[in-house]
Short mmCIF file of C-alpha atoms in Angstrom, two decimals:
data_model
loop_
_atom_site.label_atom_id
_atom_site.label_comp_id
_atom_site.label_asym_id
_atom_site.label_seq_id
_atom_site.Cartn_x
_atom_site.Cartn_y
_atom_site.Cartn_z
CA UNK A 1 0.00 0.00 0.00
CA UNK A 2 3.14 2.45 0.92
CA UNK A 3 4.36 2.16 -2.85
CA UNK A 4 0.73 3.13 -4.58
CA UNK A 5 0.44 5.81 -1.60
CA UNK A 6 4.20 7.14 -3.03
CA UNK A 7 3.52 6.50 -6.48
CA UNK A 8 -0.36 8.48 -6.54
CA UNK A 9 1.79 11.37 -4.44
CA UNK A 10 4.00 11.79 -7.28
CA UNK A 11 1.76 11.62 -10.01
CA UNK A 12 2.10 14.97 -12.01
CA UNK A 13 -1.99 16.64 -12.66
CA UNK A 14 -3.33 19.81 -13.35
CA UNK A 15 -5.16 19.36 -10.15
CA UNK A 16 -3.61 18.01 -7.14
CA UNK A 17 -4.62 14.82 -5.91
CA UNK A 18 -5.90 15.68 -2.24
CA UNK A 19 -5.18 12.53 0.55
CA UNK A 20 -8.80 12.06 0.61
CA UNK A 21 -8.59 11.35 -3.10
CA UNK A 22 -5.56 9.19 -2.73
CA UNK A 23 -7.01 6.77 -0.50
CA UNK A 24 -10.30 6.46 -3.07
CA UNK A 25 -8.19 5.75 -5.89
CA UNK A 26 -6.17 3.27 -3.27
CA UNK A 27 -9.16 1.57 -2.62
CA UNK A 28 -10.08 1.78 -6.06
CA UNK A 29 -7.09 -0.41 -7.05
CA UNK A 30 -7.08 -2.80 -3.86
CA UNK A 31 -11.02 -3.88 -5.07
CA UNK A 32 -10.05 -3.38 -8.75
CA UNK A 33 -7.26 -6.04 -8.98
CA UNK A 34 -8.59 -8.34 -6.07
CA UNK A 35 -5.65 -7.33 -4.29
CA UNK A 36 -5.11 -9.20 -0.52
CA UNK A 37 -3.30 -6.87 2.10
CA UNK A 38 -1.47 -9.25 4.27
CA UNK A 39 0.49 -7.84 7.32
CA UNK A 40 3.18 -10.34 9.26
CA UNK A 41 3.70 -8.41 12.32
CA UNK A 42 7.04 -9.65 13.67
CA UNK A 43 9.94 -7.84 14.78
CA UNK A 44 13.70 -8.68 15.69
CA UNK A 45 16.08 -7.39 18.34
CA UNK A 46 18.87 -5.39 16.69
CA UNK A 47 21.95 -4.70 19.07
CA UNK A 48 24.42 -1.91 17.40
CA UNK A 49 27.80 -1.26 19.92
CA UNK A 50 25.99 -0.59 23.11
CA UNK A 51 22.35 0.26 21.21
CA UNK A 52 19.71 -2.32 21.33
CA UNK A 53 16.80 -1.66 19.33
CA UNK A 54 13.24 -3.68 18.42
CA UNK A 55 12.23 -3.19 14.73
CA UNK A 56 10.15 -4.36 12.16
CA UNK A 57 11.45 -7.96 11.28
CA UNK A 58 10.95 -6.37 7.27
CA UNK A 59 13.66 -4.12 8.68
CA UNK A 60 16.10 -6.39 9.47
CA UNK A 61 16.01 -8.37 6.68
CA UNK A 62 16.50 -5.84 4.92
CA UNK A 63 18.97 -4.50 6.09
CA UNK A 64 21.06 -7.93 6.17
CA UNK A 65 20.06 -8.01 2.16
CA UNK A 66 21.74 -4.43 1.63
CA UNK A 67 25.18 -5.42 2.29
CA UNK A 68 24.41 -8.01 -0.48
CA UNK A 69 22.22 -6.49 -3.40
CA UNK A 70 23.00 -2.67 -2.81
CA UNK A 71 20.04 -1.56 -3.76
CA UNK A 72 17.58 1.66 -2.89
CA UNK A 73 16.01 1.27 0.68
CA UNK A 74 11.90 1.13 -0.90
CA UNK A 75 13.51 -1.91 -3.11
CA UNK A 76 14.95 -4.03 -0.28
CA UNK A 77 11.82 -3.48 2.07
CA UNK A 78 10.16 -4.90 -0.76
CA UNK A 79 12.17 -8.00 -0.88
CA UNK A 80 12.22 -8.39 2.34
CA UNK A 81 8.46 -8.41 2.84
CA UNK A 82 8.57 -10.55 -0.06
CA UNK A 83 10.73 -12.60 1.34
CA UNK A 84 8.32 -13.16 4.44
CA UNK A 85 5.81 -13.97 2.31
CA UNK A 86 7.69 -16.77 0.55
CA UNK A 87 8.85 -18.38 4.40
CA UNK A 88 4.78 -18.38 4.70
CA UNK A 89 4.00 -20.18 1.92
CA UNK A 90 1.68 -16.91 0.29
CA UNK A 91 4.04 -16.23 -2.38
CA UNK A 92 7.33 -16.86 -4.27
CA UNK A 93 7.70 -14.45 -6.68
CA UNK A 94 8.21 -10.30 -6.98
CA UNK A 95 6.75 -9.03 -10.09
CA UNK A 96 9.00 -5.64 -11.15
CA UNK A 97 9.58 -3.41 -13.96
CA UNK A 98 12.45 -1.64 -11.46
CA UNK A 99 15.82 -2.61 -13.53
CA UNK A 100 18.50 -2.36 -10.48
CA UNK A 101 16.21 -5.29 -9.10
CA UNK A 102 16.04 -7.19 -12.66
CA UNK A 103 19.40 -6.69 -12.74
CA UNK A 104 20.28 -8.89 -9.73
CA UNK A 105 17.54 -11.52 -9.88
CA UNK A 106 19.56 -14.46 -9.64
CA UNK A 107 21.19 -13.38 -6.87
CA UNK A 108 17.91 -12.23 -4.80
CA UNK A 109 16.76 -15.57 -5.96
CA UNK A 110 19.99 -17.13 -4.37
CA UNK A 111 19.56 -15.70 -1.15
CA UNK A 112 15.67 -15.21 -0.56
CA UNK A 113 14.22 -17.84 -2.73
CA UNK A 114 11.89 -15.49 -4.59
CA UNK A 115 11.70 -15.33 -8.27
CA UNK A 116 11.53 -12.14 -9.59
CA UNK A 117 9.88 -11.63 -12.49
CA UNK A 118 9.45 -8.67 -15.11
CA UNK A 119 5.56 -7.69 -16.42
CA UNK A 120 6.53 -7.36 -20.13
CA UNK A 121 7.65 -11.17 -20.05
CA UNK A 122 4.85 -12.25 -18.19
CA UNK A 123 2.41 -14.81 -20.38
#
């Protein structure tokens, strides 16, 4: 939901889309394309020198993926949750047109175990 929240913010119009509009069109999509929202609230323990911090387990996965795939932080939250998702059985693949993460699919399929896949192949 975070990505079509950041991607209707962006959108360039003539008239701006107003939050109340953003969540229609939001909901508009969700219902449109049958779209499930699943949530996995879980978080880990994160100790950093003499810091200890509780975050989002999305978090820390993807933060341990960053030292690997080097990509933007949206992309390897992404992943991550993806990731999540595939350890749950819901899902095993990432569906992208982003090229930094087509570039390195075999290697996020190495580590996480999820396909990534790019729309224009798709049959």
């Amino acid at each position: 939901m975070l990505e079509l929240y950041s991607v209707l913010s962006r959108v360039k119009l003539d008239t701006p889309i107003e939050n109340l509009t953003i969540n229609s069109i939001v909901y508009f999509i969700i219902k449109d394309c049958k779209l499930n929202v699943i949530s996995i609230p879980l978080i880990a323990r994160r100790s950093i020198a003499d810091y200890k911090a509780t975050i989002p387990i999305e978090y820390d996965i993807a933060m341990k993926l960053s030292r690997k795939l080097k990509l933007r932080t949206l992309d390897l939250i992404h992943l991550a949750y993806t990731s999540l998702l595939k350890r749950k059985d819901i899902t095993d693949m990432f569906i992208t047109g982003d090229k930094e993460i087509l570039e390195c699919r075999e290697e996020i399929l190495a580590i996480t175990g999820v396909l990534i896949k790019d729309p224009s192949k798709l049959e």
